[in-house]
Amino acid sequence: EAGVAQSPRYKIIEKRQSVAFWCNPISGHATLYWYQQILGQGPKLLIQFQNNGVVDDSQLPKDRFSAERLKGVDSTLKIQPAKLEDSAVYLCASSSTKSGNTIYFGEGSWLTVV
Amino acid sequence: GNSVTQMEGPVTLSEEAFLTINCTYTATGYPSLFWYVQYPGEGLQLLLKATKADDKGSNKGFEATYRKETTSFHLEKGSVQVSDSAVYFCALGLYSSASKIIFGSGTRLSIRP
C-alpha cells in the first residue's frame, strides 16, 4: 500500500513570496490533515478535511494560508505571502475508520523563508 | 482542554541502557494514545499505540502502557541502540466524526556507542 505522498520535499523562498504544497493521501482515506512543525516543537494541526469538507481550521492563519481538497482526494496548501516565521516542515497525514483511525504521515515538505 | 505533556529533552544515554520517556495527558472522553518517532530528515512514523486503559502497545522493543489512573503513557525500552536516536512524540487521539490527534512537544534521544 502506497503511503502519503507530498511534494515538493524542500523549498526555499523569499519573504512575501508564495508557495504551494501538494499532498496525495493513502487511497481510500477520507480524512486528510495538514500539520505545521516548527523546529524543536511538536506538530500543530492547521486544517483537517473529511472528504472535501473542512472539519477543523481553527489554527489556520487564514490571512495568508489556504487549503483545498476539491475532489475529496488530494489536497493543496498555499501560503501567500510568506513570512520568516512560516519556516517549518509541513506534514500531510491521512486516516480512515477502516484503518482503525490510525493517522499516517507523509515525509513532509520542508520550507525555508529567507 | 486536551493536551499532552512529555519529558523535556535532550536525553542522552549509552548503548544498552534502559530508556524511559515520560508522557502524561489531559483529555475529555476516552482517547487513544500513541508514540510517534521521527528519525533525522524523515517524517513521523507510528511507533506504537494503545486504544483503551491497561492496553500495552509494543514495537521494536519499545513498550508503553495506557494508565488511566495516572493519565500516563510512558515509553520504555530495556536496551537502547544507536539506531534509536531520534525525536519521540507522545500523542493522543480523539474520535468523534473523524480522528484528531494532539502531539506533545517531542523528546530528542541521543544514544552514544
PDB file of N, CA, C and O in Angstrom, chain B residues 54-93:
ATOM      1  N   ASP B  54      -5.186   0.201  30.302  1.00  0.00           N
ATOM      2  CA  ASP B  54      -4.443  -1.027  30.612  1.00  0.00           C
ATOM      3  C   ASP B  54      -3.908  -1.739  29.378  1.00  0.00           C
ATOM      4  O   ASP B  54      -3.195  -2.744  29.523  1.00  0.00           O
ATOM      5  N   ASP B  55      -4.210  -1.241  28.193  1.00  0.00           N
ATOM      6  CA  ASP B  55      -3.603  -1.799  26.984  1.00  0.00           C
ATOM      7  C   ASP B  55      -2.110  -1.502  26.994  1.00  0.00           C
ATOM      8  O   ASP B  55      -1.673  -0.434  27.424  1.00  0.00           O
ATOM      9  N   LYS B  56      -1.326  -2.428  26.451  1.00  0.00           N
ATOM     10  CA  LYS B  56       0.098  -2.198  26.280  1.00  0.00           C
ATOM     11  C   LYS B  56       0.392  -2.208  24.793  1.00  0.00           C
ATOM     12  O   LYS B  56       0.088  -3.185  24.107  1.00  0.00           O
ATOM     13  N   GLY B  57       0.990  -1.124  24.297  1.00  0.00           N
ATOM     14  CA  GLY B  57       1.461  -1.100  22.920  1.00  0.00           C
ATOM     15  C   GLY B  57       2.939  -1.476  22.904  1.00  0.00           C
ATOM     16  O   GLY B  57       3.683  -1.152  23.831  1.00  0.00           O
ATOM     17  N   SER B  58       3.354  -2.183  21.846  1.00  0.00           N
ATOM     18  CA  SER B  58       4.756  -2.559  21.767  1.00  0.00           C
ATOM     19  C   SER B  58       5.189  -2.675  20.314  1.00  0.00           C
ATOM     20  O   SER B  58       4.396  -3.040  19.439  1.00  0.00           O
ATOM     21  N   ASN B  59       6.479  -2.363  20.077  1.00  0.00           N
ATOM     22  CA  ASN B  59       7.037  -2.432  18.730  1.00  0.00           C
ATOM     23  C   ASN B  59       8.528  -2.184  18.824  1.00  0.00           C
ATOM     24  O   ASN B  59       8.973  -1.281  19.546  1.00  0.00           O
ATOM     25  N   LYS B  60       9.321  -2.954  18.113  1.00  0.00           N
ATOM     26  CA  LYS B  60      10.777  -2.778  18.021  1.00  0.00           C
ATOM     27  C   LYS B  60      11.436  -2.732  19.386  1.00  0.00           C
ATOM     28  O   LYS B  60      12.448  -2.040  19.571  1.00  0.00           O
ATOM     29  N   GLY B  61      10.892  -3.440  20.365  1.00  0.00           N
ATOM     30  CA  GLY B  61      11.467  -3.462  21.699  1.00  0.00           C
ATOM     31  C   GLY B  61      10.974  -2.359  22.608  1.00  0.00           C
ATOM     32  O   GLY B  61      11.269  -2.343  23.802  1.00  0.00           O
ATOM     33  N   PHE B  62      10.218  -1.413  22.061  1.00  0.00           N
ATOM     34  CA  PHE B  62       9.618  -0.345  22.852  1.00  0.00           C
ATOM     35  C   PHE B  62       8.260  -0.807  23.384  1.00  0.00           C
ATOM     36  O   PHE B  62       7.546  -1.538  22.719  1.00  0.00           O
ATOM     37  N   GLU B  63       7.924  -0.297  24.592  1.00  0.00           N
ATOM     38  CA  GLU B  63       6.620  -0.594  25.175  1.00  0.00           C
ATOM     39  C   GLU B  63       6.063   0.646  25.859  1.00  0.00           C
ATOM     40  O   GLU B  63       6.824   1.493  26.332  1.00  0.00           O
ATOM     41  N   ALA B  64       4.734   0.717  25.920  1.00  0.00           N
ATOM     42  CA  ALA B  64       4.077   1.765  26.705  1.00  0.00           C
ATOM     43  C   ALA B  64       2.720   1.233  27.135  1.00  0.00           C
ATOM     44  O   ALA B  64       2.023   0.585  26.344  1.00  0.00           O
ATOM     45  N   THR B  65       2.344   1.498  28.387  1.00  0.00           N
ATOM     46  CA  THR B  65       1.074   1.019  28.928  1.00  0.00           C
ATOM     47  C   THR B  65       0.163   2.200  29.223  1.00  0.00           C
ATOM     48  O   THR B  65       0.572   3.178  29.856  1.00  0.00           O
ATOM     49  N   TYR B  66      -1.061   2.101  28.779  1.00  0.00           N
ATOM     50  CA  TYR B  66      -2.096   3.133  28.950  1.00  0.00           C
ATOM     51  C   TYR B  66      -2.582   3.067  30.391  1.00  0.00           C
ATOM     52  O   TYR B  66      -3.285   2.134  30.778  1.00  0.00           O
ATOM     53  N   ARG B  67      -2.194   4.064  31.198  1.00  0.00           N
ATOM     54  CA  ARG B  67      -2.567   4.098  32.613  1.00  0.00           C
ATOM     55  C   ARG B  67      -3.586   5.206  32.836  1.00  0.00           C
ATOM     56  O   ARG B  67      -3.241   6.385  32.902  1.00  0.00           O
ATOM     57  N   LYS B  68      -4.840   4.840  32.958  1.00  0.00           N
ATOM     58  CA  LYS B  68      -5.890   5.840  33.118  1.00  0.00           C
ATOM     59  C   LYS B  68      -5.815   6.496  34.502  1.00  0.00           C
ATOM     60  O   LYS B  68      -6.061   7.695  34.657  1.00  0.00           O
ATOM     61  N   GLU B  69      -5.447   5.722  35.527  1.00  0.00           N
ATOM     62  CA  GLU B  69      -5.444   6.260  36.894  1.00  0.00           C
ATOM     63  C   GLU B  69      -4.396   7.347  37.079  1.00  0.00           C
ATOM     64  O   GLU B  69      -4.583   8.262  37.879  1.00  0.00           O
ATOM     65  N   THR B  70      -3.302   7.254  36.322  1.00  0.00           N
ATOM     66  CA  THR B  70      -2.260   8.283  36.408  1.00  0.00           C
ATOM     67  C   THR B  70      -2.209   9.131  35.141  1.00  0.00           C
ATOM     68  O   THR B  70      -1.324   9.991  35.015  1.00  0.00           O
ATOM     69  N   THR B  71      -3.134   8.935  34.241  1.00  0.00           N
ATOM     70  CA  THR B  71      -3.178   9.609  32.925  1.00  0.00           C
ATOM     71  C   THR B  71      -1.790   9.665  32.297  1.00  0.00           C
ATOM     72  O   THR B  71      -1.280  10.733  31.914  1.00  0.00           O
ATOM     73  N   SER B  72      -1.175   8.489  32.175  1.00  0.00           N
ATOM     74  CA  SER B  72       0.192   8.432  31.662  1.00  0.00           C
ATOM     75  C   SER B  72       0.335   7.372  30.578  1.00  0.00           C
ATOM     76  O   SER B  72      -0.484   6.441  30.472  1.00  0.00           O
ATOM     77  N   PHE B  73       1.385   7.530  29.786  1.00  0.00           N
ATOM     78  CA  PHE B  73       1.686   6.587  28.709  1.00  0.00           C
ATOM     79  C   PHE B  73       3.196   6.646  28.480  1.00  0.00           C
ATOM     80  O   PHE B  73       3.683   7.050  27.440  1.00  0.00           O
ATOM     81  N   HIS B  74       3.963   6.220  29.469  1.00  0.00           N
ATOM     82  CA  HIS B  74       5.417   6.340  29.432  1.00  0.00           C
ATOM     83  C   HIS B  74       6.026   5.329  28.465  1.00  0.00           C
ATOM     84  O   HIS B  74       5.644   4.147  28.460  1.00  0.00           O
ATOM     85  N   LEU B  75       7.009   5.782  27.691  1.00  0.00           N
ATOM     86  CA  LEU B  75       7.688   4.920  26.728  1.00  0.00           C
ATOM     87  C   LEU B  75       8.914   4.290  27.382  1.00  0.00           C
ATOM     88  O   LEU B  75       9.699   5.001  28.035  1.00  0.00           O
ATOM     89  N   GLU B  76       9.097   2.978  27.190  1.00  0.00           N
ATOM     90  CA  GLU B  76      10.230   2.282  27.788  1.00  0.00           C
ATOM     91  C   GLU B  76      10.881   1.349  26.776  1.00  0.00           C
ATOM     92  O   GLU B  76      10.220   0.818  25.883  1.00  0.00           O
ATOM     93  N   LYS B  77      12.194   1.171  26.953  1.00  0.00           N
ATOM     94  CA  LYS B  77      12.914   0.152  26.192  1.00  0.00           C
ATOM     95  C   LYS B  77      14.033  -0.362  27.068  1.00  0.00           C
ATOM     96  O   LYS B  77      14.751   0.423  27.697  1.00  0.00           O
ATOM     97  N   GLY B  78      14.190  -1.665  27.100  1.00  0.00           N
ATOM     98  CA  GLY B  78      15.139  -2.279  28.020  1.00  0.00           C
ATOM     99  C   GLY B  78      16.596  -2.058  27.653  1.00  0.00           C
ATOM    100  O   GLY B  78      17.454  -1.963  28.531  1.00  0.00           O
ATOM    101  N   SER B  79      16.905  -1.968  26.353  1.00  0.00           N
ATOM    102  CA  SER B  79      18.295  -1.862  25.922  1.00  0.00           C
ATOM    103  C   SER B  79      18.322  -1.072  24.611  1.00  0.00           C
ATOM    104  O   SER B  79      17.982  -1.611  23.559  1.00  0.00           O
ATOM    105  N   VAL B  80      18.728   0.193  24.700  1.00  0.00           N
ATOM    106  CA  VAL B  80      18.660   1.039  23.511  1.00  0.00           C
ATOM    107  C   VAL B  80      19.879   0.832  22.620  1.00  0.00           C
ATOM    108  O   VAL B  80      20.953   0.412  23.079  1.00  0.00           O
ATOM    109  N   GLN B  81      19.697   1.155  21.354  1.00  0.00           N
ATOM    110  CA  GLN B  81      20.751   1.051  20.357  1.00  0.00           C
ATOM    111  C   GLN B  81      21.002   2.426  19.735  1.00  0.00           C
ATOM    112  O   GLN B  81      20.129   3.310  19.796  1.00  0.00           O
ATOM    113  N   VAL B  82      22.157   2.566  19.112  1.00  0.00           N
ATOM    114  CA  VAL B  82      22.483   3.834  18.462  1.00  0.00           C
ATOM    115  C   VAL B  82      21.403   4.204  17.443  1.00  0.00           C
ATOM    116  O   VAL B  82      21.033   5.381  17.295  1.00  0.00           O
ATOM    117  N   SER B  83      20.852   3.215  16.784  1.00  0.00           N
ATOM    118  CA  SER B  83      19.837   3.447  15.749  1.00  0.00           C
ATOM    119  C   SER B  83      18.517   3.966  16.322  1.00  0.00           C
ATOM    120  O   SER B  83      17.632   4.366  15.560  1.00  0.00           O
ATOM    121  N   ASP B  84      18.370   3.958  17.634  1.00  0.00           N
ATOM    122  CA  ASP B  84      17.154   4.509  18.255  1.00  0.00           C
ATOM    123  C   ASP B  84      17.219   6.030  18.409  1.00  0.00           C
ATOM    124  O   ASP B  84      16.244   6.654  18.845  1.00  0.00           O
ATOM    125  N   SER B  85      18.334   6.612  18.078  1.00  0.00           N
ATOM    126  CA  SER B  85      18.479   8.074  18.161  1.00  0.00           C
ATOM    127  C   SER B  85      17.475   8.738  17.234  1.00  0.00           C
ATOM    128  O   SER B  85      17.477   8.499  16.025  1.00  0.00           O
ATOM    129  N   ALA B  86      16.617   9.564  17.819  1.00  0.00           N
ATOM    130  CA  ALA B  86      15.514  10.174  17.063  1.00  0.00           C
ATOM    131  C   ALA B  86      14.769  11.121  18.000  1.00  0.00           C
ATOM    132  O   ALA B  86      15.131  11.263  19.174  1.00  0.00           O
ATOM    133  N   VAL B  87      13.717  11.730  17.476  1.00  0.00           N
ATOM    134  CA  VAL B  87      12.813  12.516  18.320  1.00  0.00           C
ATOM    135  C   VAL B  87      11.528  11.706  18.502  1.00  0.00           C
ATOM    136  O   VAL B  87      10.963  11.207  17.527  1.00  0.00           O
ATOM    137  N   TYR B  88      11.080  11.591  19.739  1.00  0.00           N
ATOM    138  CA  TYR B  88       9.903  10.797  20.070  1.00  0.00           C
ATOM    139  C   TYR B  88       8.762  11.714  20.520  1.00  0.00           C
ATOM    140  O   TYR B  88       8.954  12.590  21.365  1.00  0.00           O
ATOM    141  N   PHE B  89       7.600  11.499  19.924  1.00  0.00           N
ATOM    142  CA  PHE B  89       6.428  12.319  20.225  1.00  0.00           C
ATOM    143  C   PHE B  89       5.323  11.453  20.822  1.00  0.00           C
ATOM    144  O   PHE B  89       4.917  10.451  20.225  1.00  0.00           O
ATOM    145  N   CYS B  90       4.840  11.879  21.961  1.00  0.00           N
ATOM    146  CA  CYS B  90       3.655  11.273  22.553  1.00  0.00           C
ATOM    147  C   CYS B  90       2.434  12.017  22.003  1.00  0.00           C
ATOM    148  O   CYS B  90       2.483  13.247  21.780  1.00  0.00           O
ATOM    149  N   ALA B  91       1.350  11.303  21.779  1.00  0.00           N
ATOM    150  CA  ALA B  91       0.172  11.953  21.196  1.00  0.00           C
ATOM    151  C   ALA B  91      -1.094  11.274  21.683  1.00  0.00           C
ATOM    152  O   ALA B  91      -1.077  10.092  22.039  1.00  0.00           O
ATOM    153  N   LEU B  92      -2.176  12.037  21.680  1.00  0.00           N
ATOM    154  CA  LEU B  92      -3.474  11.436  21.988  1.00  0.00           C
ATOM    155  C   LEU B  92      -4.422  11.638  20.822  1.00  0.00           C
ATOM    156  O   LEU B  92      -4.355  12.652  20.117  1.00  0.00           O
ATOM    157  N   GLY B  93      -5.259  10.653  20.631  1.00  0.00           N
ATOM    158  CA  GLY B  93      -6.206  10.677  19.520  1.00  0.00           C
ATOM    159  C   GLY B  93      -7.622  10.738  20.037  1.00  0.00           C
ATOM    160  O   GLY B  93      -7.992  10.017  20.964  1.00  0.00           O
TER     161      GLY B  93
END
